[in-house]
Coordinates of C-alpha atoms in Angstrom, one line a residue:
Chain A
X201 CA 64.0 -30.1 14.7
X202 CA 60.2 -30.6 13.8
X203 CA 57.3 -29.9 16.2
X204 CA 57.7 -31.6 19.4
X205 CA 56.4 -35.1 19.4
X206 CA 54.9 -37.6 22.0
X207 CA 57.1 -38.2 24.9
X208 CA 58.5 -41.9 24.3
X209 CA 61.2 -42.2 27.0
X210 CA 60.9 -40.3 30.3
X211 CA 63.4 -40.3 33.1
X212 CA 62.3 -38.5 36.4
X213 CA 64.6 -37.9 39.2
X214 CA 66.3 -41.0 38.2
X215 CA 69.6 -42.2 40.1
X216 CA 71.8 -45.2 39.8
X217 CA 74.3 -46.2 42.5
X218 CA 76.7 -49.4 42.7
X219 CA 77.4 -49.8 46.3
X220 CA 79.1 -46.5 47.4
X221 CA 79.6 -45.3 43.7
X222 CA 76.8 -42.8 42.3
X223 CA 76.8 -43.0 38.7
X224 CA 74.4 -40.4 38.2
X225 CA 71.6 -38.9 40.3
X226 CA 68.4 -36.6 39.8
X227 CA 68.5 -37.2 36.1
X228 CA 65.5 -35.8 34.3
X229 CA 65.2 -36.5 30.6
X230 CA 62.4 -36.8 28.2
X231 CA 63.1 -38.0 24.8
X232 CA 60.3 -37.3 22.1
X233 CA 59.4 -39.1 19.0
X234 CA 61.6 -38.0 16.2
X235 CA 64.3 -36.7 18.5
X236 CA 68.0 -38.0 18.5
X237 CA 69.6 -37.6 21.9
X238 CA 73.3 -38.5 22.1
X239 CA 74.7 -39.9 25.5
X240 CA 78.3 -38.9 25.8
X241 CA 80.9 -39.5 28.6
X242 CA 83.9 -41.6 29.6
X243 CA 84.2 -45.1 30.4
X244 CA 82.5 -46.0 33.7
X245 CA 80.3 -42.9 33.6
X246 CA 77.1 -45.1 33.4
X247 CA 76.3 -44.7 29.6
X248 CA 75.6 -48.3 29.0
X249 CA 74.0 -48.7 32.4
X250 CA 71.6 -46.1 31.4
X251 CA 70.5 -48.4 28.6
X252 CA 70.4 -51.1 30.8
X253 CA 67.9 -49.4 33.0
X254 CA 65.9 -48.4 30.0
X255 CA 65.9 -52.3 28.8
X256 CA 64.9 -53.1 32.5
X257 CA 67.9 -55.3 33.1
X258 CA 69.1 -52.9 35.9
X259 CA 66.8 -51.3 38.5
X260 CA 67.0 -47.7 39.3
X261 CA 68.2 -46.8 42.7
X262 CA 65.8 -44.0 42.8
X263 CA 63.4 -42.2 40.6
X264 CA 61.5 -43.7 37.8
X265 CA 61.8 -44.6 34.1
X266 CA 58.8 -44.8 31.8
X267 CA 58.7 -46.0 28.0
X268 CA 55.6 -44.6 26.4
X269 CA 54.0 -43.8 29.9
X270 CA 54.5 -47.2 31.1
X271 CA 56.9 -48.3 33.8
X272 CA 59.8 -50.5 32.2
X273 CA 60.0 -54.2 33.1
X274 CA 62.0 -56.7 31.1
X275 CA 62.4 -56.3 27.2
X276 CA 59.8 -55.0 25.0
X277 CA 58.8 -55.0 21.4
X278 CA 58.4 -51.1 21.7
X279 CA 62.2 -50.6 22.2
X280 CA 64.8 -51.6 19.4
X281 CA 68.5 -52.3 20.4
X282 CA 71.5 -51.9 18.2
X283 CA 74.5 -53.2 20.2
X284 CA 78.1 -52.7 19.7
X285 CA 79.7 -54.3 16.5
X286 CA 81.0 -57.6 17.5
X287 CA 82.1 -59.7 14.7
X288 CA 80.0 -62.8 14.5
X289 CA 82.1 -66.0 14.1
X290 CA 81.5 -67.4 10.7
X291 CA 80.7 -70.8 12.4
X292 CA 77.1 -69.7 13.3
X293 CA 74.4 -70.9 11.3
X294 CA 73.1 -67.4 10.7
X295 CA 72.6 -65.2 7.7
X296 CA 71.9 -61.5 7.5
X297 CA 68.1 -62.3 6.8
X298 CA 68.1 -64.7 9.8
X299 CA 69.3 -61.9 12.3
X300 CA 66.5 -59.7 10.9
X301 CA 64.0 -62.6 11.2
X302 CA 65.0 -63.2 15.0
X303 CA 64.3 -59.4 15.5
X304 CA 60.8 -60.0 13.9
X305 CA 59.7 -63.0 15.8
X306 CA 62.7 -64.4 17.8
X307 CA 61.0 -63.9 21.0
X308 CA 58.0 -66.1 20.2
X309 CA 57.6 -69.7 21.5
X310 CA 57.6 -72.6 19.2
X311 CA 59.4 -73.6 15.9
X312 CA 58.3 -70.7 13.6
X313 CA 58.1 -72.2 10.1
X314 CA 59.1 -70.2 7.4
X315 CA 56.3 -68.6 5.3
X316 CA 56.1 -66.3 2.3
X317 CA 54.6 -63.4 4.1
X318 CA 57.4 -63.5 6.7
X319 CA 60.0 -63.6 3.9
X320 CA 58.4 -60.5 2.4
X321 CA 58.5 -58.7 5.8
X322 CA 62.1 -59.4 6.3
X323 CA 62.9 -58.4 2.5
X324 CA 61.1 -55.1 3.1
X325 CA 63.1 -54.4 6.3
X326 CA 66.5 -55.4 4.5
X327 CA 65.4 -53.0 1.7
X328 CA 64.8 -50.0 4.1
X329 CA 68.5 -50.5 5.3
X330 CA 69.7 -50.9 1.7
X331 CA 71.1 -54.5 2.6
X332 CA 69.1 -56.6 0.2
X333 CA 72.4 -57.9 -1.6
X334 CA 74.1 -59.3 1.3
X335 CA 71.0 -60.9 2.9
X336 CA 71.7 -64.6 2.1
X337 CA 75.5 -64.4 3.1
X338 CA 76.6 -65.8 6.3
X339 CA 76.7 -63.2 8.7
X340 CA 80.3 -63.9 9.8
X341 CA 81.5 -63.2 6.1
X342 CA 80.0 -59.5 6.2
X343 CA 82.1 -56.6 7.2
X344 CA 81.5 -54.6 10.2
X345 CA 79.5 -52.0 8.4
X346 CA 77.3 -54.5 6.6
X347 CA 76.7 -56.4 10.1
X348 CA 75.6 -53.1 11.5
X349 CA 73.1 -52.5 8.5
X350 CA 71.6 -55.8 9.5
X351 CA 71.6 -54.9 13.1
X352 CA 69.5 -51.7 12.3
X353 CA 67.0 -53.7 10.3
X354 CA 66.8 -56.4 13.2
X355 CA 66.1 -53.4 15.7
X356 CA 63.4 -51.9 13.4
X357 CA 61.8 -55.3 12.8
X358 CA 59.8 -55.1 16.0
X359 CA 58.4 -51.9 14.9
X360 CA 59.7 -49.9 17.9
X361 CA 59.0 -46.5 19.1
X362 CA 62.4 -46.0 20.8
X363 CA 65.6 -46.9 19.4
X364 CA 68.6 -47.5 21.7
X365 CA 72.0 -47.5 20.3
X366 CA 75.0 -48.7 22.3
X367 CA 78.3 -47.6 20.7
X368 CA 77.0 -49.1 17.4
X369 CA 80.0 -47.3 15.5
X370 CA 82.9 -48.7 17.6
X371 CA 85.4 -50.3 15.5
X372 CA 83.9 -49.1 12.2
X373 CA 85.8 -47.0 9.7
X374 CA 84.7 -43.4 8.8
X375 CA 82.5 -44.4 5.9
X376 CA 80.7 -47.1 7.6
X377 CA 80.2 -44.8 10.7
X378 CA 78.4 -42.3 8.4
X379 CA 76.3 -45.1 6.9
X380 CA 75.0 -46.1 10.2
X381 CA 74.3 -42.4 11.3
X382 CA 72.5 -41.9 8.0
X383 CA 70.5 -44.8 8.6
X384 CA 69.5 -43.8 12.0
X385 CA 68.4 -40.4 10.7
X386 CA 66.5 -41.9 7.8
X387 CA 64.5 -44.3 10.1
X388 CA 63.9 -41.6 13.0
X389 CA 62.4 -39.5 10.1
X390 CA 60.4 -42.3 8.4
X391 CA 59.0 -43.8 11.6
X392 CA 59.0 -41.0 14.0
X393 CA 61.3 -42.8 16.3
X394 CA 62.9 -41.6 19.5
X395 CA 66.7 -42.4 19.4
X396 CA 69.1 -42.5 22.3
X397 CA 72.6 -43.2 21.0
X398 CA 75.4 -44.0 23.4
X399 CA 78.9 -42.9 21.8
X400 CA 82.3 -41.9 22.9
X401 CA 82.7 -39.8 19.9
X402 CA 80.0 -37.2 19.1
X403 CA 81.5 -36.2 15.7
X404 CA 79.9 -38.8 13.4
X405 CA 76.6 -37.7 14.9
X406 CA 76.8 -34.1 14.8
X407 CA 74.7 -33.7 11.7
X408 CA 71.7 -35.6 13.1
X409 CA 71.7 -35.2 16.8
X410 CA 69.1 -32.7 18.6
X411 CA 70.4 -33.0 22.1
X412 CA 73.2 -34.4 24.1
X413 CA 73.3 -35.9 27.6
X414 CA 77.0 -35.6 28.9
X415 CA 77.7 -37.7 31.9
X416 CA 80.8 -37.2 34.1
X417 CA 81.8 -38.0 37.5
X418 CA 78.4 -38.5 38.9
X419 CA 77.1 -35.3 37.3
X420 CA 75.4 -34.6 34.0
X421 CA 74.4 -31.8 31.6
X422 CA 71.6 -32.0 29.1
X423 CA 71.2 -29.6 26.1
X424 CA 71.8 -29.0 22.6
X425 CA 75.4 -29.8 21.3
X426 CA 76.0 -26.0 21.1
X427 CA 74.7 -25.6 24.8
X428 CA 76.8 -28.4 26.3
X429 CA 79.9 -28.9 24.3
X430 CA 81.6 -25.7 25.5
X431 CA 84.6 -25.2 27.2
X432 CA 83.0 -23.4 30.1
X433 CA 80.3 -26.0 30.6
X434 CA 82.2 -28.9 30.4
X435 CA 85.0 -27.2 32.8
X436 CA 82.1 -26.7 35.2
X437 CA 80.8 -30.3 34.9
X438 CA 84.2 -32.0 35.3
X439 CA 85.2 -29.5 38.0
X440 CA 88.6 -29.1 36.2
X441 CA 89.8 -27.4 33.1
X442 CA 88.5 -28.7 30.0
X443 CA 88.8 -27.2 26.6
X444 CA 86.4 -27.9 23.6
X445 CA 88.5 -27.7 20.4
X446 CA 86.8 -27.1 16.8
X447 CA 89.3 -28.2 14.2
X448 CA 88.5 -28.9 10.8
X449 CA 84.7 -29.5 11.3
X450 CA 85.4 -31.8 14.1
X451 CA 84.8 -31.3 18.0
X452 CA 87.6 -32.5 20.3
X453 CA 87.4 -32.3 24.0
X454 CA 90.7 -31.8 25.8
X455 CA 91.3 -32.4 29.6
X456 CA 88.5 -33.5 31.8
X457 CA 90.2 -34.3 35.1
X458 CA 91.0 -37.9 35.7
X459 CA 90.2 -38.8 32.0
X460 CA 92.5 -38.4 29.1
X461 CA 90.4 -41.1 27.7
X462 CA 87.1 -39.2 27.7
X463 CA 88.2 -37.2 24.8
X464 CA 86.0 -37.1 21.7
X465 CA 87.5 -37.6 18.5
X466 CA 90.4 -39.5 19.7
X467 CA 91.4 -40.7 16.4
X468 CA 93.5 -37.6 15.8
X469 CA 95.6 -38.5 18.9
X470 CA 98.6 -40.9 18.5
Chain B
X283 CA 78.1 -114.5 19.2
X284 CA 81.7 -115.6 18.2
X285 CA 80.7 -119.1 17.6
X286 CA 82.6 -119.2 14.4
X287 CA 86.0 -118.3 14.9
X288 CA 87.0 -115.8 12.4
X289 CA 89.9 -116.6 10.0
X290 CA 91.0 -113.1 9.2
X291 CA 90.7 -109.9 11.3
X292 CA 88.3 -108.1 8.8
X293 CA 85.8 -110.9 9.3
X294 CA 85.6 -109.8 12.9
X295 CA 84.7 -106.3 11.5
X296 CA 82.3 -107.3 8.7
X297 CA 80.5 -110.8 8.6
X298 CA 77.0 -110.7 7.4
X299 CA 76.0 -114.3 7.6
X300 CA 72.9 -114.6 9.7
X301 CA 72.2 -111.1 9.3
X302 CA 68.5 -111.3 9.2
X303 CA 68.2 -113.3 12.4
X304 CA 70.5 -110.7 14.2
X305 CA 68.5 -107.8 12.9
X306 CA 65.4 -109.3 14.7
X307 CA 67.2 -109.4 17.9
X308 CA 68.7 -105.9 17.7
X309 CA 65.2 -104.3 16.7
X310 CA 65.4 -102.4 20.0
X311 CA 68.8 -100.9 19.4
X312 CA 67.8 -99.8 15.9
X313 CA 64.7 -97.9 17.4
X314 CA 67.0 -96.3 20.2
X315 CA 69.6 -95.5 17.6
X316 CA 67.0 -93.7 15.5
X317 CA 65.5 -91.7 18.3
X318 CA 68.9 -90.6 19.7
X319 CA 69.9 -89.6 16.1
X320 CA 67.0 -87.3 15.8
X321 CA 67.4 -85.8 19.3
X322 CA 71.0 -85.6 19.3
X323 CA 71.1 -83.9 15.9
X324 CA 68.8 -81.3 17.1
X325 CA 70.3 -80.4 20.4
X326 CA 73.8 -80.5 18.7
X327 CA 72.9 -77.5 16.9
X328 CA 72.4 -75.5 20.1
X329 CA 75.6 -77.2 21.7
X330 CA 77.7 -75.8 18.8
X331 CA 76.0 -72.5 18.8
X332 CA 76.4 -71.9 22.4
X333 CA 80.1 -73.2 22.1
X334 CA 79.5 -76.0 24.6
X335 CA 81.1 -79.2 23.2
X336 CA 83.7 -79.3 26.2
X337 CA 80.8 -79.2 28.6
X338 CA 79.1 -82.0 26.8
X339 CA 82.1 -84.1 27.3
X340 CA 82.2 -83.3 31.0
X341 CA 78.6 -84.0 31.6
X342 CA 78.8 -87.3 29.8
X343 CA 81.6 -88.4 32.1
X344 CA 79.6 -87.4 35.1
X345 CA 76.7 -89.2 33.7
X346 CA 79.0 -92.3 33.7
X347 CA 79.7 -91.7 37.3
X348 CA 75.9 -91.5 38.1
X349 CA 75.5 -94.7 36.3
X350 CA 78.1 -96.3 38.3
X351 CA 76.7 -95.0 41.6
X352 CA 73.3 -96.3 40.4
X353 CA 74.8 -99.7 40.0
X354 CA 76.4 -99.7 43.4
X355 CA 73.3 -98.6 45.2
X356 CA 71.1 -100.7 43.3
X357 CA 68.8 -98.1 42.0
X358 CA 69.8 -98.9 38.4
X359 CA 71.9 -97.8 35.7
X360 CA 69.5 -95.5 33.7
X361 CA 68.3 -93.6 36.6
X362 CA 71.7 -93.2 38.0
X363 CA 73.1 -92.0 34.7
X364 CA 70.1 -89.2 34.4
X365 CA 70.6 -88.0 37.8
X366 CA 74.4 -87.7 37.3
X367 CA 73.9 -86.1 33.9
X368 CA 71.2 -83.7 35.2
X369 CA 73.2 -82.7 38.2
X370 CA 76.4 -82.1 36.1
X371 CA 74.4 -80.1 33.5
X372 CA 72.7 -77.9 35.9
X373 CA 75.9 -77.1 38.0
X374 CA 77.9 -76.3 35.0
X375 CA 74.9 -74.2 33.6
X376 CA 74.6 -72.4 37.1
X377 CA 78.4 -71.7 37.7
X378 CA 79.5 -71.1 34.1
X379 CA 77.4 -68.7 32.2
X380 CA 80.4 -67.4 30.2
X381 CA 82.4 -69.9 27.9
X382 CA 85.8 -69.3 29.6
X383 CA 84.3 -70.0 33.3
X384 CA 82.4 -72.9 31.8
X385 CA 85.3 -74.6 30.4
X386 CA 87.6 -74.5 33.7
X387 CA 84.4 -75.5 35.6
X388 CA 83.8 -78.4 33.6
X389 CA 87.5 -79.4 33.9
X390 CA 87.3 -79.1 37.6
X391 CA 84.3 -81.3 37.9
X392 CA 85.0 -83.8 35.5
X393 CA 88.0 -85.5 37.1
X394 CA 86.4 -85.4 40.5
X395 CA 83.1 -86.9 39.3
X396 CA 84.9 -89.7 37.2
X397 CA 87.0 -90.5 40.1
X398 CA 83.8 -91.3 42.2
X399 CA 82.6 -93.2 39.5
X400 CA 85.5 -95.5 39.3
X401 CA 85.3 -95.8 43.1
X402 CA 81.8 -97.0 42.7
X403 CA 82.5 -99.5 40.0
X404 CA 85.5 -101.1 42.0
X405 CA 83.2 -101.4 45.1
X406 CA 80.4 -103.1 42.9
X407 CA 80.6 -106.7 43.8
X408 CA 78.6 -107.9 40.9
X409 CA 79.5 -108.7 37.2
X410 CA 82.1 -106.5 35.6
X411 CA 80.3 -106.4 32.3
X412 CA 79.0 -103.0 32.7
X413 CA 82.1 -101.4 33.5
X414 CA 83.3 -100.6 30.0
X415 CA 79.8 -100.7 28.5
X416 CA 79.2 -97.4 30.0
X417 CA 82.2 -95.9 28.7
X418 CA 82.3 -97.2 25.3
X419 CA 78.8 -98.2 24.5
X420 CA 76.6 -101.1 25.1
X421 CA 73.6 -100.9 22.7
X422 CA 73.6 -104.6 22.1
X423 CA 72.5 -105.0 25.7
X424 CA 69.5 -102.7 25.5
X425 CA 66.3 -104.6 26.7
X426 CA 62.7 -103.8 26.2
X427 CA 61.8 -101.7 29.4
X428 CA 65.3 -99.8 28.9
X429 CA 64.5 -99.0 25.3
X430 CA 61.0 -97.8 26.5
X431 CA 62.7 -95.4 28.9
X432 CA 65.1 -93.9 26.6
X433 CA 62.3 -93.6 23.9
X434 CA 60.4 -91.7 26.5
X435 CA 63.2 -89.2 27.3
X436 CA 63.9 -88.8 23.6
X437 CA 60.2 -87.8 22.9
X438 CA 60.3 -85.6 26.1
X439 CA 63.4 -83.6 24.8
X440 CA 62.0 -83.3 21.3
X441 CA 58.8 -81.8 22.6
X442 CA 60.8 -79.5 24.9
X443 CA 63.0 -78.3 22.0
X444 CA 60.1 -77.7 19.9
X445 CA 58.5 -75.4 22.4
X446 CA 61.5 -73.4 23.2
X447 CA 63.2 -73.6 19.7
X448 CA 62.9 -69.9 18.6
X449 CA 63.7 -68.1 21.7
X450 CA 66.5 -70.5 22.4
X451 CA 68.0 -70.0 19.1
X452 CA 67.8 -66.3 19.6
X453 CA 69.4 -66.5 22.9
X454 CA 72.1 -68.8 21.6
X455 CA 73.4 -66.9 18.7
X456 CA 72.5 -63.3 19.7
X457 CA 72.2 -63.1 23.6
X458 CA 72.4 -59.4 24.1
X459 CA 69.6 -58.5 21.8
X460 CA 67.6 -61.5 22.8
X461 CA 67.7 -60.1 26.3
X462 CA 66.9 -56.7 25.1
X463 CA 63.9 -58.1 23.5
X464 CA 62.6 -59.6 26.7
X465 CA 63.6 -63.3 25.7
X466 CA 64.1 -64.9 29.1
X467 CA 67.7 -65.9 28.5
X468 CA 68.5 -67.3 32.0
X469 CA 65.4 -69.5 32.2
X470 CA 66.1 -70.8 28.7
X471 CA 69.5 -71.5 29.6
X472 CA 68.4 -73.7 32.5
X473 CA 65.9 -75.4 30.5
X474 CA 68.4 -76.2 27.8
X475 CA 70.8 -77.5 30.3
X476 CA 68.1 -79.7 31.5
X477 CA 67.3 -81.1 28.0
X478 CA 70.9 -81.5 27.3
X479 CA 71.4 -83.5 30.6
X480 CA 68.5 -85.9 29.5
X481 CA 70.0 -86.3 26.1
X482 CA 73.5 -87.0 27.2
X483 CA 72.1 -89.6 29.6
X484 CA 70.5 -91.5 26.8
X485 CA 73.6 -91.2 24.8
X486 CA 75.8 -92.6 27.5
X487 CA 73.6 -95.8 27.4
X488 CA 73.9 -96.3 23.8
X489 CA 77.3 -94.9 22.3
X490 CA 79.1 -94.7 25.8
X491 CA 80.3 -91.6 27.8
X492 CA 83.6 -91.3 25.8
X493 CA 81.8 -91.1 22.4
X494 CA 78.9 -88.8 23.1
X495 CA 80.4 -85.9 21.2
X496 CA 80.2 -88.2 18.0
X497 CA 76.4 -87.8 18.2
X498 CA 76.0 -84.5 20.0
X499 CA 78.4 -82.4 18.2
X500 CA 80.0 -84.0 15.0
X501 CA 76.7 -83.9 13.0
X502 CA 75.9 -80.6 13.8
X503 CA 79.4 -79.1 13.3
X504 CA 79.3 -81.0 9.9
X505 CA 76.0 -79.4 8.9
X506 CA 77.3 -75.9 9.9
X507 CA 80.4 -76.3 7.5
X508 CA 77.8 -76.8 4.4
X509 CA 75.0 -74.5 5.2
X510 CA 74.3 -71.2 7.3
X511 CA 70.7 -71.5 7.2
X512 CA 69.0 -72.2 10.4
X513 CA 66.3 -74.2 8.7
X514 CA 68.7 -76.5 6.9
X515 CA 71.3 -76.8 9.4
X516 CA 69.0 -78.7 11.9
X517 CA 67.7 -81.0 9.1
X518 CA 71.1 -82.0 7.9
X519 CA 72.3 -82.4 11.5
X520 CA 69.4 -84.9 12.2
X521 CA 70.1 -86.7 9.0
X522 CA 73.8 -86.9 9.7
X523 CA 73.2 -88.3 13.2
X524 CA 70.6 -90.7 12.3
X525 CA 72.7 -92.2 9.4
X526 CA 75.7 -92.5 11.7
X527 CA 73.6 -94.2 14.5
X528 CA 71.5 -96.6 12.5
X529 CA 74.2 -97.3 10.0
X530 CA 76.7 -97.9 12.6
X531 CA 74.2 -100.3 14.4
X532 CA 73.4 -102.2 11.1
X533 CA 77.1 -102.3 10.2
X534 CA 78.2 -103.6 13.6
X535 CA 75.5 -106.6 13.5
X536 CA 77.9 -108.1 10.8
X537 CA 80.8 -108.0 13.2
X538 CA 81.7 -109.1 16.7
X539 CA 83.5 -105.9 17.8
X540 CA 81.6 -103.1 19.7
X541 CA 79.1 -101.0 18.2
X542 CA 80.6 -97.6 19.0
X543 CA 83.6 -97.4 16.2
X544 CA 81.1 -97.9 13.4
X545 CA 79.0 -94.9 14.9
X546 CA 82.1 -92.7 15.4
X547 CA 83.6 -93.6 12.1
X548 CA 80.6 -93.0 10.1
X549 CA 80.2 -89.5 12.0
X550 CA 83.7 -88.7 11.3
X551 CA 83.5 -89.6 7.6
X552 CA 80.4 -87.3 7.3
X553 CA 82.1 -84.4 8.7
X554 CA 85.1 -84.9 6.5
X555 CA 83.0 -85.0 3.6
X556 CA 81.1 -81.8 4.6
X557 CA 84.5 -80.2 5.1
X558 CA 85.8 -81.2 1.8
X559 CA 82.4 -79.9 0.1
X560 CA 83.0 -76.6 2.0
X561 CA 86.4 -76.2 0.9
X562 CA 85.7 -76.8 -2.8
X563 CA 82.9 -74.4 -2.6
X564 CA 85.3 -71.6 -1.2
X565 CA 87.9 -72.2 -3.7
X566 CA 85.2 -71.9 -6.5
X567 CA 84.0 -68.5 -5.1
X568 CA 87.6 -67.3 -5.5

């Protein structure tokens, strides 16, 4: 994409083991400002654990992880986090604007009285994700796509340098998937964000992704989508025949050893 | 009381002769009710947001057992109920971080603890007056040193809540993102259980172990029916809880039945009102 920016996230010789099981090892990855990296792989390959490592919730077994040159510990305002879309129950006393407000100062002690200045900041954030209209409705009454818009605004509220997205497209329909991807693209350009995007389906992201990290069976490949999402590369990675099929502008990974469920673009399947 | 034999049953419920004199006697109770209304209404918001009403019920029964043990061992009802309440709250908090675990752990601990409480009461050689008081409320019996202790606890809880309010709210309604932002969710959960335990111990003294939910859950649940604003909900919840508490005490002065039915009925009526408002609004919106 554009000229290479500052290194925001840096994993060096990183390894993660749970007991006997190695999720991944010797992982080197630098994510630069303005870059979108998709993390792909089946269930249990350690995609979400990678995010937990970067958030400081899980410790690496070996190697190091740095955000903006500093070792990770605990959470940080420099890191924005967009979780899976989970429908908020409508019993919660929470509107869209309150969710964004929590992203702004929810980590501070005290009561936090409402102020005009705070309201304006929240309004600006809502406007940046085109969600002003739904801001005063109960969160539980918003659609999944609208909730994810609020989630984006919430993640941007701390003015992060790194955006971590943990399957934010899950259970969204295609139109809303596109909206979320466009928002990610817009914000990384406007704010020069580094983005790490965990997903099981790369297709909605293909237009905006710069590189992919593909995890499988304790091993991985990093590169541009054209370098990694190829039959020969994935066959080598999985150690069993894999075919990458391009059909109607979509990528489908067929095969992958133990894992029929590792396929991308699984909505074409019964 | 009961010097005049009531002629019909409703005079037992509402009889306002000598009201002023009675009010003077029960000044302590009104103060205690007011304080509990404020603290209960505030903490109730978190109880509902964290999906913990059943845990509250469990802790209050175990607080009763602590009080019974305190009575038997001679360390006093209030210290006993505080110890029981805190022990139960911290146990439930430590063992059940997820709602489903928490419910079964509460259900396992509650009958065991209650059994111990009944054992302590039956071994207690003294007067039996406290036996039902702890279960169904005994505010009339509150004396000066007791009201002082209860007030101090309420103030402590209110200050504690004010300090942790924002991060606790974040951790309660949006735990994953709160943790990602560095909010110490585990520490906050322990702090919350501690404050909850204290509040429940006070509530048990005033409304009784069986009826704690009417102060710690009903007002907050009612407030959430009519508002989704995290500023308006606590204000409404406190208003509802104090109206139920103080209103219940003032009404009960005019009758010779215990205080609790007035409080629980007021609390329930407020909930019904909020429910009606919410459904009328929804119908108007289409």
